[in-house]
């Protein structure tokens, strides 16, 4: 039965619209008050987190049937989860989980995912990457000056986007690890898509197949730590995989590792940069990298009409996302003047690429990214830094499209610059 | 009924193709709202939160588009229902075949006039957005208790609008200046100084001539029953303390806030309602408070908690505060602060009441100070059971507030004892002074569980008895005094005002295009008088 796990809460949406905004006490301007790219672009209440909860309840009460019209609405969402953070400031509803459930239901009924997403999924299953690229070319980005250590205990999980589309991120990451003397291995063509694009578009069954392959492989190699430069792969491994299968290696995002390496003195930063930068929290590195808390308690009626979870049920509220490591890296690079945007950390505004949106609704993805570029520009920064290849693609597209003078760098690229001798 | 595609096309010609729709899925999401389940029960239907499905949803972006759309409604005899941010049952079409006008795209702050201390806003500027922009000028606006996510325009023009800062900022209806109003005929009416032939501006709200403000909104607003308001000027206030920005620290849910220098909550424990009444009057006489309201002990724990668990912990671990009066003192300078604090202390001593914050027994969390500045305390009301709604609702003296609380107590307890509504010991009232005791507001929020049939039905029965109590005991007017049924019941008891209200509706809306489920329907043809 769909939405069974959320039966109690889907009946309690107040239609208060808090899901459309960053937490109310965080609002600092009219312009950057919104948290939901979907409602910003499509305007009808239906597109908000609350709107989707209403649709879920309608289906639950047999008022509404899954349909193509429903799919078109449910998939016009980057699953950034901002709505869930704002809602859970006071309430306990799970709009993001409801969106995932709606998508799974649509897939189950043969209506979802949307055509381009379906194609990407087929490629991911066949070629192990959603870009339909030959698996044997996964390591093409590796240049001669990069040292790979075959049996290292650390693996660098490059991810499909950095392997095929944003090779500069993979290169920069590998070079930094080399400079720090961190020995790492690559999984090569045996590295399969982490399943993130499938999981987020409702194709759980297929995503779990990919997951099982990756986990089997990593465990068979005796790897102790897996490092990710892709926020999407990282959150999929860190937050989503453990819901379906536990594993016993450590997962680390490069921002965490870089921060550690700087602190340990393994990376010698030079005074060769002089730029004002701001930082975009990728949803997958930020709020979505928070693991799903486990809870095996029960609801206990403490007073008539008031039931509370015993023991207390922890909510996934974005509290434990990865926010500080990338900021710490930026603050430690000499010559960098780091300024914050208004919407940051757990209430950061999404770039608009996730949840299958970039593939299926590029106009919407670009709209969201332009909104974010505008906010980045408002800080007076010359460069926008992030830590996710997918955000990189979309934000760069928006910079080009809007004629912005902002430069975009992945954190690894900027860090690499500060390790090199060239002045900027 | 489905909307005629030809008409939909005409609407789309006005607002743009993507801004008017009859998509079934979109329409479904506009059938739902908070509290609709008990409206359904009142109508003898199942307690579900879905009501009448609109035939279309329209998203205009300018006054001209609204005007053209309304004229089209007149041409085709179609009804419309406007909504700003859309919280609450009064946004829903009250019958089938209505078009919802979602004003989300009308979201401009048209003007901030810091010198004359007013601003002009469109319907979908939210309270928090406006407040954030006003803070840049050291200014503030009144916000209804619902919180900063709702529309100041909707509250000013179409709802009642008390709020947590009412002691210093009045209520929404008191702060309305010039107004731009698309009448149900499609004509545009500009109120106050906005109607001047030359140099029209927004600074003044009414006259000359008989007051149109009474027709426009009266006590509780017409809830879109008399057209659509497209812009309104709102009176502003100085920001109550000396900060440039609300700087919130830490990550959710552990938000923290450095309490501004001159800001202090006081929680005054009053041994009975009589003392509460005296305390209200005595303290408000001094004109020193930013907030001054009464809530139950339970209500107090609620506004200072962010989770149910925290609420339960507070309820168990906190000292018993009898009939609390919540006072928030704010100031811009040390001298001002010391003066206000001293005056309050003197009043407390004279009244022989206790401030449990001063005695260190109850410490409001730091974040409550930020929420108070943003008027974000109201939504905490949903923490306990997930739903609440008020009964009773008066603007009167502190004496009436007291009498109402006393008379309502046994009635509320009856329903608590039956397990039908949340247990606030019968004392779940919310009362605030307006404009430093100039007058007072009281309502009695009641928790119920919207997922339990008995609870929803129990609440409806209780609401009905509260309404009757208002009448019999002269406790002011019922909370939901809207719609034909209520007006036709209450009007004959009260100068037959409903006959006049109907005449107004008939004149302003000759083709009956503005959905009046939460206002009043026009005169029937046979009863029409000139
Ligand atoms: C926790 C809580 C506390 C509350 N406390 C208070 C309180 O203290 N004081 C108070 O007054 N209310 C209170 N309410 C009710 C609340 O004020 C309203 O729900 C709120 O003002 C609605 O604002 P909105 O932006 O959602 O307006 P809407 O709900 O969109 O509109 C309100 C009404 O006005 C009509 N309307 C909206 N915009 C226009 C327009 N442009 N032209 C014509 N008609 C229009 C709508 O049809 C509707 O009937 C509370 C609600 C909650 C949930």
Coordinates of N, CA and C in Angstrom, one line a residue, chain B residues 291-368:
Chain B
X291 N 5.0 43.0 23.1 CA 4.0 42.0 23.2 C 3.4 41.9 24.5
X292 N 2.1 41.7 24.6 CA 1.5 41.5 25.9 C 0.3 40.6 25.7
X293 N 0.4 39.3 25.9 CA -0.7 38.4 25.7 C -0.8 37.3 26.7
X294 N -2.0 36.7 26.8 CA -2.2 35.6 27.7 C -2.4 34.4 26.9
X295 N -1.8 33.3 27.4 CA -2.0 32.0 26.8 C -2.0 31.0 28.0
X296 N -2.5 29.8 27.8 CA -2.5 28.9 28.9 C -1.1 28.5 29.2
X297 N -0.9 27.8 30.4 CA 0.5 27.3 30.7 C 0.9 26.3 29.6
X298 N 0.0 25.5 29.1 CA 0.2 24.6 28.1 C 0.6 25.3 26.8
X299 N -0.1 26.4 26.5 CA 0.2 27.2 25.3 C 1.6 27.8 25.4
X300 N 1.9 28.2 26.6 CA 3.2 28.8 26.8 C 4.3 27.7 26.5
X301 N 4.2 26.5 27.0 CA 5.2 25.5 26.7 C 5.2 25.3 25.2
X302 N 4.1 25.3 24.5 CA 4.0 25.1 23.1 C 4.8 26.1 22.3
X303 N 4.6 27.4 22.6 CA 5.3 28.4 21.8 C 6.8 28.4 22.1
X304 N 7.2 27.8 23.2 CA 8.6 27.7 23.5 C 9.2 26.3 23.2
X305 N 8.5 25.5 22.4 CA 9.0 24.2 22.0 C 9.0 24.0 20.5
X306 N 9.9 23.2 20.1 CA 10.0 22.9 18.6 C 9.6 21.5 18.2
X307 N 9.5 20.6 19.2 CA 9.1 19.3 19.0 C 8.1 18.8 20.0
X308 N 7.4 17.8 19.7 CA 6.4 17.3 20.7 C 7.1 16.8 21.9
X309 N 8.3 16.2 21.7 CA 9.1 15.7 22.9 C 9.5 16.8 23.8
X310 N 9.9 17.9 23.2 CA 10.4 19.1 23.9 C 9.1 19.6 24.7
X311 N 8.0 19.6 24.0 CA 6.8 20.1 24.6 C 6.4 19.3 25.9
X312 N 6.5 18.0 25.7 CA 6.2 17.1 26.8 C 7.2 17.3 28.0
X313 N 8.5 17.5 27.6 CA 9.5 17.7 28.7 C 9.2 19.0 29.4
X314 N 8.8 20.0 28.7 CA 8.5 21.3 29.3 C 7.3 21.2 30.2
X315 N 6.3 20.4 29.7 CA 5.1 20.3 30.5 C 5.3 19.6 31.8
X316 N 6.3 18.6 31.8 CA 6.6 17.8 33.0 C 7.5 18.6 33.9
X317 N 8.5 19.2 33.3 CA 9.6 19.7 34.1 C 9.5 21.2 34.6
X318 N 8.6 21.9 33.9 CA 8.5 23.3 34.2 C 7.7 23.6 35.4
X319 N 8.0 24.7 36.1 CA 7.1 25.0 37.2 C 5.7 25.4 36.8
X320 N 4.8 25.3 37.7 CA 3.4 25.6 37.3 C 3.3 27.1 37.3
X321 N 2.9 27.6 36.1 CA 2.7 29.1 36.0 C 1.2 29.3 35.8
X322 N 0.6 30.0 36.8 CA -0.9 30.1 36.7 C -1.3 31.2 35.8
X323 N -2.2 31.0 34.9 CA -2.8 32.0 34.0 C -1.7 33.0 33.5
X324 N -0.8 32.5 32.8 CA 0.4 33.4 32.4 C 0.0 34.6 31.6
X325 N 0.7 35.7 31.9 CA 0.7 36.8 31.0 C 2.1 37.0 30.4
X326 N 2.2 36.9 29.1 CA 3.5 37.0 28.5 C 3.8 38.4 28.1
X327 N 4.8 39.0 28.6 CA 5.2 40.4 28.3 C 6.6 40.4 27.6
X328 N 6.7 41.0 26.5 CA 8.0 41.2 25.9 C 8.3 42.6 25.9
X329 N 9.4 42.9 26.6 CA 9.9 44.3 26.6 C 11.0 44.5 25.6
X330 N 11.0 45.5 24.7 CA 12.0 45.7 23.8 C 12.4 47.2 23.8
X331 N 13.6 47.6 23.5 CA 14.0 49.0 23.5 C 15.2 49.2 22.5
X332 N 15.3 50.4 22.1 CA 16.5 50.7 21.3 C 17.7 51.2 22.0
X333 N 17.4 51.7 23.2 CA 18.6 52.2 24.0 C 18.5 51.6 25.4
X334 N 19.6 51.8 26.1 CA 19.7 51.2 27.5 C 18.7 52.0 28.4
X335 N 18.7 53.3 28.2 CA 17.8 54.1 29.0 C 16.4 53.7 28.9
X336 N 16.0 53.6 27.6 CA 14.6 53.2 27.3 C 14.3 51.9 27.9
X337 N 15.2 50.9 27.8 CA 15.0 49.6 28.3 C 14.9 49.6 29.9
X338 N 15.8 50.3 30.5 CA 15.8 50.4 32.0 C 14.5 51.0 32.5
X339 N 14.1 52.0 31.7 CA 12.8 52.7 32.1 C 11.7 51.7 32.0
X340 N 11.6 51.0 30.9 CA 10.5 50.1 30.7 C 10.5 48.9 31.7
X341 N 11.7 48.4 32.0 CA 11.8 47.4 32.9 C 11.4 47.8 34.3
X342 N 11.8 49.0 34.7 CA 11.5 49.6 36.0 C 10.0 49.7 36.2
X343 N 9.4 50.3 35.1 CA 7.9 50.5 35.2 C 7.2 49.1 35.3
X344 N 7.7 48.1 34.6 CA 7.1 46.8 34.7 C 7.3 46.2 36.1
X345 N 8.5 46.4 36.6 CA 8.8 45.8 37.9 C 7.8 46.5 39.0
X346 N 7.6 47.8 38.9 CA 6.8 48.5 39.8 C 5.3 47.9 39.7
X347 N 4.9 47.7 38.4 CA 3.5 47.2 38.2 C 3.4 45.8 38.8
X348 N 4.4 45.0 38.6 CA 4.4 43.6 39.1 C 4.3 43.6 40.7
X349 N 5.1 44.5 41.3 CA 5.1 44.6 42.7 C 3.7 45.1 43.2
X350 N 3.2 46.1 42.6 CA 1.9 46.6 43.0 C 0.8 45.5 42.8
X351 N 0.9 44.7 41.8 CA -0.1 43.7 41.5 C 0.1 42.4 42.4
X352 N 1.2 42.4 43.0 CA 1.6 41.2 43.8 C 1.5 39.9 43.0
X353 N 2.1 40.0 41.8 CA 2.2 38.8 41.0 C 3.6 38.5 40.8
X354 N 3.9 37.3 40.2 CA 5.3 36.8 40.1 C 5.7 36.7 38.7
X355 N 6.9 37.2 38.4 CA 7.5 37.0 37.1 C 8.5 35.8 37.2
X356 N 8.1 34.7 36.6 CA 8.9 33.5 36.7 C 10.2 33.5 36.0
X357 N 10.3 34.4 35.1 CA 11.6 34.6 34.4 C 12.6 35.3 35.3
X358 N 12.1 36.3 36.0 CA 12.9 37.1 36.9 C 13.4 36.2 38.0
X359 N 12.5 35.3 38.5 CA 13.0 34.4 39.6 C 13.8 33.2 39.0
X360 N 14.0 33.2 37.7 CA 14.9 32.2 37.2 C 14.2 30.8 37.0
X361 N 12.9 30.7 37.2 CA 12.3 29.4 37.2 C 11.9 29.0 35.8
X362 N 11.8 29.9 34.9 CA 11.4 29.5 33.5 C 12.3 30.4 32.6
X363 N 13.0 29.7 31.8 CA 13.9 30.5 30.8 C 13.4 30.3 29.4
X364 N 12.8 31.3 28.8 CA 12.4 31.1 27.4 C 13.7 30.8 26.5
X365 N 13.6 29.9 25.6 CA 14.8 29.7 24.8 C 15.2 30.9 24.0
X366 N 16.5 31.1 23.7 CA 16.9 32.3 23.0 C 16.2 32.4 21.6
X367 N 16.0 31.3 21.0 CA 15.4 31.3 19.6 C 14.0 31.9 19.7
X368 N 13.3 31.8 20.8 CA 12.0 32.4 20.9 C 12.0 33.9 20.7

